[in-house]
mmCIF file of C-alpha atoms in Angstrom:
data_model
loop_
_atom_site.group_PDB
_atom_site.id
_atom_site.type_symbol
_atom_site.label_atom_id
_atom_site.label_comp_id
_atom_site.label_asym_id
_atom_site.label_seq_id
_atom_site.Cartn_x
_atom_site.Cartn_y
_atom_site.Cartn_z
ATOM 1 C CA UNK A 3 4.943 19.414 -12.704
ATOM 2 C CA UNK A 4 4.075 16.363 -14.809
ATOM 3 C CA UNK A 5 5.938 14.027 -12.433
ATOM 4 C CA UNK A 6 3.875 15.271 -9.493
ATOM 5 C CA UNK A 7 0.617 14.770 -11.357
ATOM 6 C CA UNK A 8 1.663 11.286 -12.479
ATOM 7 C CA UNK A 9 2.554 10.375 -8.902
ATOM 8 C CA UNK A 10 -0.834 11.447 -7.567
ATOM 9 C CA UNK A 11 -2.544 9.558 -10.391
ATOM 10 C CA UNK A 12 -0.893 6.328 -9.196
ATOM 11 C CA UNK A 13 -2.155 6.772 -5.642
ATOM 12 C CA UNK A 14 -5.431 8.621 -6.393
ATOM 13 C CA UNK A 15 -4.802 11.028 -3.500
ATOM 14 C CA UNK A 16 -1.759 12.135 -1.495
ATOM 15 C CA UNK A 17 -0.806 14.507 1.328
ATOM 16 C CA UNK A 18 1.948 17.116 1.349
ATOM 17 C CA UNK A 19 4.163 14.824 3.442
ATOM 18 C CA UNK A 20 3.717 11.989 0.916
ATOM 19 C CA UNK A 21 4.811 14.123 -2.038
ATOM 20 C CA UNK A 22 7.758 15.452 -0.020
ATOM 21 C CA UNK A 23 8.803 11.856 0.749
ATOM 22 C CA UNK A 24 8.468 10.740 -2.875
ATOM 23 C CA UNK A 25 10.749 13.447 -4.285
ATOM 24 C CA UNK A 26 13.002 13.980 -1.222
ATOM 25 C CA UNK A 27 11.711 17.556 -0.956
ATOM 26 C CA UNK A 28 11.040 19.685 2.086
ATOM 27 C CA UNK A 29 7.362 19.872 3.007
ATOM 28 C CA UNK A 30 7.516 23.594 2.195
ATOM 29 C CA UNK A 31 8.606 22.834 -1.381
ATOM 30 C CA UNK A 32 6.000 20.076 -1.775
ATOM 31 C CA UNK A 33 3.227 22.339 -0.476
ATOM 32 C CA UNK A 34 4.265 25.126 -2.826
ATOM 33 C CA UNK A 35 4.216 22.750 -5.813
ATOM 34 C CA UNK A 36 0.819 21.302 -4.904
ATOM 35 C CA UNK A 37 -0.724 24.731 -4.286
ATOM 36 C CA UNK A 38 0.596 25.917 -7.661
ATOM 37 C CA UNK A 39 -0.988 22.930 -9.422
ATOM 38 C CA UNK A 40 -4.228 23.591 -7.575
ATOM 39 C CA UNK A 41 -4.220 27.247 -8.706
ATOM 40 C CA UNK A 42 -3.798 25.970 -12.263
ATOM 41 C CA UNK A 43 -6.861 23.777 -11.663
ATOM 42 C CA UNK A 44 -4.881 20.583 -12.278
ATOM 43 C CA UNK A 45 -5.484 19.411 -8.699
ATOM 44 C CA UNK A 46 -8.281 19.586 -6.173
ATOM 45 C CA UNK A 47 -7.764 19.612 -2.426
ATOM 46 C CA UNK A 48 -9.935 19.075 0.616
ATOM 47 C CA UNK A 49 -9.351 19.239 4.337
ATOM 48 C CA UNK A 50 -10.128 16.020 6.159
ATOM 49 C CA UNK A 51 -11.970 15.963 9.502
ATOM 50 C CA UNK A 52 -8.616 15.420 11.263
ATOM 51 C CA UNK A 53 -7.408 18.667 9.572
ATOM 52 C CA UNK A 54 -5.138 16.959 7.065
ATOM 53 C CA UNK A 55 -5.213 18.331 3.526
ATOM 54 C CA UNK A 56 -5.329 15.815 0.682
ATOM 55 C CA UNK A 57 -4.841 16.399 -3.030
ATOM 56 C CA UNK A 58 -6.335 14.552 -5.994
ATOM 57 C CA UNK A 59 -6.402 15.013 -9.745
ATOM 58 C CA UNK A 60 -9.038 17.239 -11.257
ATOM 59 C CA UNK A 61 -10.549 16.351 -14.616
ATOM 60 C CA UNK A 62 -8.230 18.938 -16.130
ATOM 61 C CA UNK A 63 -5.235 17.307 -14.430
ATOM 62 C CA UNK A 64 -6.224 13.903 -15.743
ATOM 63 C CA UNK A 65 -6.548 15.296 -19.270
ATOM 64 C CA UNK A 66 -3.151 17.004 -18.947
ATOM 65 C CA UNK A 67 -1.482 13.675 -18.153
ATOM 66 C CA UNK A 68 -3.258 11.978 -21.040
ATOM 67 C CA UNK A 69 -2.006 14.669 -23.414
ATOM 68 C CA UNK A 70 1.584 14.717 -22.165
ATOM 69 C CA UNK A 71 2.373 11.224 -20.890
ATOM 70 C CA UNK A 72 2.035 7.576 -21.802
ATOM 71 C CA UNK A 73 0.804 6.765 -18.272
ATOM 72 C CA UNK A 74 -2.596 5.107 -18.155
ATOM 73 C CA UNK A 75 -4.729 7.387 -16.003
ATOM 74 C CA UNK A 76 -8.443 7.203 -15.351
ATOM 75 C CA UNK A 77 -8.938 8.769 -11.919
ATOM 76 C CA UNK A 78 -10.301 12.240 -11.368
ATOM 77 C CA UNK A 79 -11.384 13.327 -7.920
ATOM 78 C CA UNK A 80 -14.217 15.478 -6.675
ATOM 79 C CA UNK A 81 -14.240 17.549 -3.513
ATOM 80 C CA UNK A 82 -16.957 15.307 -2.135
ATOM 81 C CA UNK A 83 -14.809 12.231 -2.776
ATOM 82 C CA UNK A 84 -11.740 13.737 -1.119
ATOM 83 C CA UNK A 85 -13.719 14.748 1.970
ATOM 84 C CA UNK A 86 -15.315 11.338 2.437
ATOM 85 C CA UNK A 87 -12.457 8.940 1.707
ATOM 86 C CA UNK A 88 -13.194 5.565 3.263
ATOM 87 C CA UNK A 89 -10.467 3.718 5.154
ATOM 88 C CA UNK A 90 -8.345 6.853 4.845
ATOM 89 C CA UNK A 91 -5.694 6.094 7.498
ATOM 90 C CA UNK A 92 -5.211 2.573 6.151
ATOM 91 C CA UNK A 93 -4.661 3.891 2.615
ATOM 92 C CA UNK A 94 -2.234 6.564 3.827
ATOM 93 C CA UNK A 95 -0.059 3.957 5.519
ATOM 94 C CA UNK A 96 -0.132 1.610 2.515
ATOM 95 C CA UNK A 97 0.889 4.577 0.364
ATOM 96 C CA UNK A 98 3.797 5.387 2.667
ATOM 97 C CA UNK A 99 5.118 1.837 2.356
ATOM 98 C CA UNK A 100 5.240 2.220 -1.441
ATOM 99 C CA UNK A 101 6.936 5.596 -1.167
ATOM 100 C CA UNK A 102 9.501 4.174 1.254
ATOM 101 C CA UNK A 103 10.479 1.435 -1.186
ATOM 102 C CA UNK A 104 10.069 3.635 -4.233
ATOM 103 C CA UNK A 105 13.595 5.029 -3.983
ATOM 104 C CA UNK A 106 15.010 1.715 -5.180
ATOM 105 C CA UNK A 107 12.192 -0.633 -6.204
ATOM 106 C CA UNK A 108 9.070 -0.536 -8.322
ATOM 107 C CA UNK A 109 5.667 -1.057 -6.725
ATOM 108 C CA UNK A 110 1.923 -1.257 -7.238
ATOM 109 C CA UNK A 111 -0.199 0.961 -5.015
ATOM 110 C CA UNK A 112 -3.399 -0.083 -3.297
ATOM 111 C CA UNK A 113 -5.337 2.081 -5.742
ATOM 112 C CA UNK A 114 -3.655 0.451 -8.763
ATOM 113 C CA UNK A 115 -4.360 -3.029 -7.386
ATOM 114 C CA UNK A 116 -8.021 -2.270 -6.733
ATOM 115 C CA UNK A 117 -8.536 -0.739 -10.175
ATOM 116 C CA UNK A 118 -6.859 -3.507 -12.169
ATOM 117 C CA UNK A 119 -3.664 -1.624 -13.035
ATOM 118 C CA UNK A 120 -1.366 -4.095 -11.206
ATOM 119 C CA UNK A 121 -0.151 -7.537 -12.369
ATOM 120 C CA UNK A 122 -2.454 -9.152 -9.802
ATOM 121 C CA UNK A 123 -5.604 -8.187 -7.941
ATOM 122 C CA UNK A 124 -5.905 -11.086 -5.513
ATOM 123 C CA UNK A 125 -4.474 -14.457 -4.570
ATOM 124 C CA UNK A 126 -6.680 -17.185 -3.091
ATOM 125 C CA UNK A 127 -9.296 -14.540 -2.375
ATOM 126 C CA UNK A 128 -6.982 -12.107 -0.566
ATOM 127 C CA UNK A 129 -6.129 -8.624 -1.902
ATOM 128 C CA UNK A 130 -2.762 -7.023 -1.038
ATOM 129 C CA UNK A 131 -2.528 -3.500 0.336
ATOM 130 C CA UNK A 132 0.546 -2.940 -1.852
ATOM 131 C CA UNK A 133 3.029 -4.961 -3.892
ATOM 132 C CA UNK A 134 6.754 -4.252 -3.976
ATOM 133 C CA UNK A 135 8.799 -5.860 -6.765
ATOM 134 C CA UNK A 136 12.290 -7.250 -6.127
ATOM 135 C CA UNK A 137 14.628 -9.517 -8.067
ATOM 136 C CA UNK A 138 13.603 -12.393 -5.779
ATOM 137 C CA UNK A 139 9.884 -11.826 -6.325
ATOM 138 C CA UNK A 140 7.068 -9.691 -4.946
ATOM 139 C CA UNK A 141 6.718 -8.458 -1.389
ATOM 140 C CA UNK A 142 3.081 -8.712 -0.350
ATOM 141 C CA UNK A 143 2.199 -5.819 1.998
ATOM 142 C CA UNK A 144 -0.496 -6.043 4.673
ATOM 143 C CA UNK A 145 -1.500 -3.041 6.789
ATOM 144 C CA UNK A 146 -3.240 -4.155 9.982
ATOM 145 C CA UNK A 147 -5.085 -1.364 11.775
ATOM 146 C CA UNK A 148 -8.313 -3.069 12.823
ATOM 147 C CA UNK A 149 -8.957 -5.747 15.422
ATOM 148 C CA UNK A 150 -9.660 -9.103 13.768
ATOM 149 C CA UNK A 151 -12.445 -11.444 14.825
ATOM 150 C CA UNK A 152 -11.958 -15.208 15.023
ATOM 151 C CA UNK A 153 -13.193 -15.861 11.486
ATOM 152 C CA UNK A 154 -10.889 -13.191 10.094
ATOM 153 C CA UNK A 155 -7.914 -14.651 11.970
ATOM 154 C CA UNK A 156 -8.700 -18.135 10.698
ATOM 155 C CA UNK A 157 -8.883 -16.867 7.106
ATOM 156 C CA UNK A 158 -5.563 -15.021 7.397
ATOM 157 C CA UNK A 159 -3.688 -17.982 8.877
ATOM 158 C CA UNK A 160 -5.161 -20.404 6.341
ATOM 159 C CA UNK A 161 -4.032 -18.101 3.521
ATOM 160 C CA UNK A 162 -0.567 -17.662 5.018
ATOM 161 C CA UNK A 163 0.045 -21.401 5.388
ATOM 162 C CA UNK A 164 -1.364 -22.125 1.930
ATOM 163 C CA UNK A 165 0.966 -19.591 0.312
ATOM 164 C CA UNK A 166 4.201 -20.124 2.253
ATOM 165 C CA UNK A 167 4.258 -23.617 3.752
ATOM 166 C CA UNK A 168 6.920 -25.796 2.019
ATOM 167 C CA UNK A 169 4.378 -28.643 2.071
ATOM 168 C CA UNK A 170 3.054 -26.907 -1.049
ATOM 169 C CA UNK A 171 6.147 -27.254 -3.296
ATOM 170 C CA UNK A 172 5.219 -24.686 -5.917
ATOM 171 C CA UNK A 173 5.072 -21.036 -4.919
ATOM 172 C CA UNK A 174 1.866 -19.485 -6.222
ATOM 173 C CA UNK A 175 2.334 -17.432 -9.359
ATOM 174 C CA UNK A 176 0.834 -13.973 -9.016
ATOM 175 C CA UNK A 177 0.872 -13.342 -12.733
ATOM 176 C CA UNK A 178 1.336 -16.009 -15.366
ATOM 177 C CA UNK A 179 2.404 -13.386 -17.871
ATOM 178 C CA UNK A 180 5.397 -12.240 -15.799
ATOM 179 C CA UNK A 181 6.067 -15.372 -13.667
ATOM 180 C CA UNK A 182 5.796 -13.220 -10.560
ATOM 181 C CA UNK A 183 6.044 -15.039 -7.227
ATOM 182 C CA UNK A 184 5.513 -13.925 -3.649
ATOM 183 C CA UNK A 185 8.896 -13.580 -2.024
ATOM 184 C CA UNK A 186 7.904 -12.228 1.381
ATOM 185 C CA UNK A 187 4.944 -11.020 3.453
ATOM 186 C CA UNK A 188 5.336 -7.733 5.323
ATOM 187 C CA UNK A 189 2.946 -6.679 8.070
ATOM 188 C CA UNK A 190 2.691 -3.065 9.229
ATOM 189 C CA UNK A 191 0.900 -3.356 12.532
ATOM 190 C CA UNK A 192 0.961 -2.826 16.283
ATOM 191 C CA UNK A 193 2.749 -5.121 18.723
ATOM 192 C CA UNK A 194 -0.498 -6.738 19.871
ATOM 193 C CA UNK A 195 -1.095 -8.015 16.339
ATOM 194 C CA UNK A 196 2.452 -9.420 16.136
ATOM 195 C CA UNK A 197 2.057 -11.375 19.354
ATOM 196 C CA UNK A 198 -1.381 -12.646 18.410
ATOM 197 C CA UNK A 199 -0.237 -13.742 14.936
ATOM 198 C CA UNK A 200 2.724 -15.643 16.390
ATOM 199 C CA UNK A 201 0.631 -17.364 19.064
ATOM 200 C CA UNK A 202 -2.130 -18.341 16.658
ATOM 201 C CA UNK A 203 0.261 -19.637 14.013
ATOM 202 C CA UNK A 204 2.031 -21.788 16.613
ATOM 203 C CA UNK A 205 -1.319 -23.202 17.700
ATOM 204 C CA UNK A 206 -2.157 -23.997 14.062
ATOM 205 C CA UNK A 207 1.073 -25.600 12.805
ATOM 206 C CA UNK A 208 3.273 -26.128 15.861
ATOM 207 C CA UNK A 209 6.045 -24.017 17.365
ATOM 208 C CA UNK A 210 8.965 -25.203 15.196
ATOM 209 C CA UNK A 211 7.090 -25.006 11.902
ATOM 210 C CA UNK A 212 5.639 -21.609 12.811
ATOM 211 C CA UNK A 213 9.105 -20.249 13.619
ATOM 212 C CA UNK A 214 10.485 -21.510 10.296
ATOM 213 C CA UNK A 215 7.640 -19.913 8.342
ATOM 214 C CA UNK A 216 7.960 -16.580 10.101
ATOM 215 C CA UNK A 217 11.761 -16.497 9.903
ATOM 216 C CA UNK A 218 11.786 -17.280 6.175
ATOM 217 C CA UNK A 219 8.797 -15.406 4.830
ATOM 218 C CA UNK A 220 7.534 -12.792 7.278
ATOM 219 C CA UNK A 221 8.607 -9.313 8.353
ATOM 220 C CA UNK A 222 6.754 -7.379 11.046
ATOM 221 C CA UNK A 223 7.132 -3.616 11.284
ATOM 222 C CA UNK A 224 5.622 -2.390 14.561
ATOM 223 C CA UNK A 225 4.224 1.123 14.207
ATOM 224 C CA UNK A 226 2.668 3.907 16.181
ATOM 225 C CA UNK A 227 -0.246 4.619 13.843
ATOM 226 C CA UNK A 228 -0.567 8.158 15.143
ATOM 227 C CA UNK A 229 2.580 8.994 13.147
ATOM 228 C CA UNK A 230 0.823 8.246 9.855
#
């Protein structure tokens, strides 16, 4: 029970499928656990407009974690909050990336990053959608669901070259306290974004240099967003 509450506290809200993925449960088992916690008033739930049910901590659930765990927890949801989550699909996908890696690696969720509970909040003005921690350094996660305008593309490419181009000999430190470096950038996106990023980077730095940067530092995961 406590593990489930602690998990939701890290993400702020989760779906049945997310909890099932995190604990390698069937969705039936995850739903039963979440409904039991809701009956005990430790969780709240709300049905989204797309008919997906999401769960968040109640004030009682937050207080239960504080009394029984060393985890720093501050979030407590309201039904109004759960029904009106902004950027909901984007957050769900960023959450799934963390849960995918969570079997073997530690991570910081988008919620933890935005609320100051991660080692870093931004780098050169850009905020990650998730951070995955490996022995080589941090994987910076970017979820791309929206169409970028020209200014947004220019900002992204400038940031990418600034962070990863070998012309800048020192990799940027994400956190001076832990000497945490960016090891890789992972995009979760559609195929149109991949092609556009490649074309624009080649136009900015040249074909050979662009290929080197993408081969060394970039992973693209093409997705059908309807699955998330």
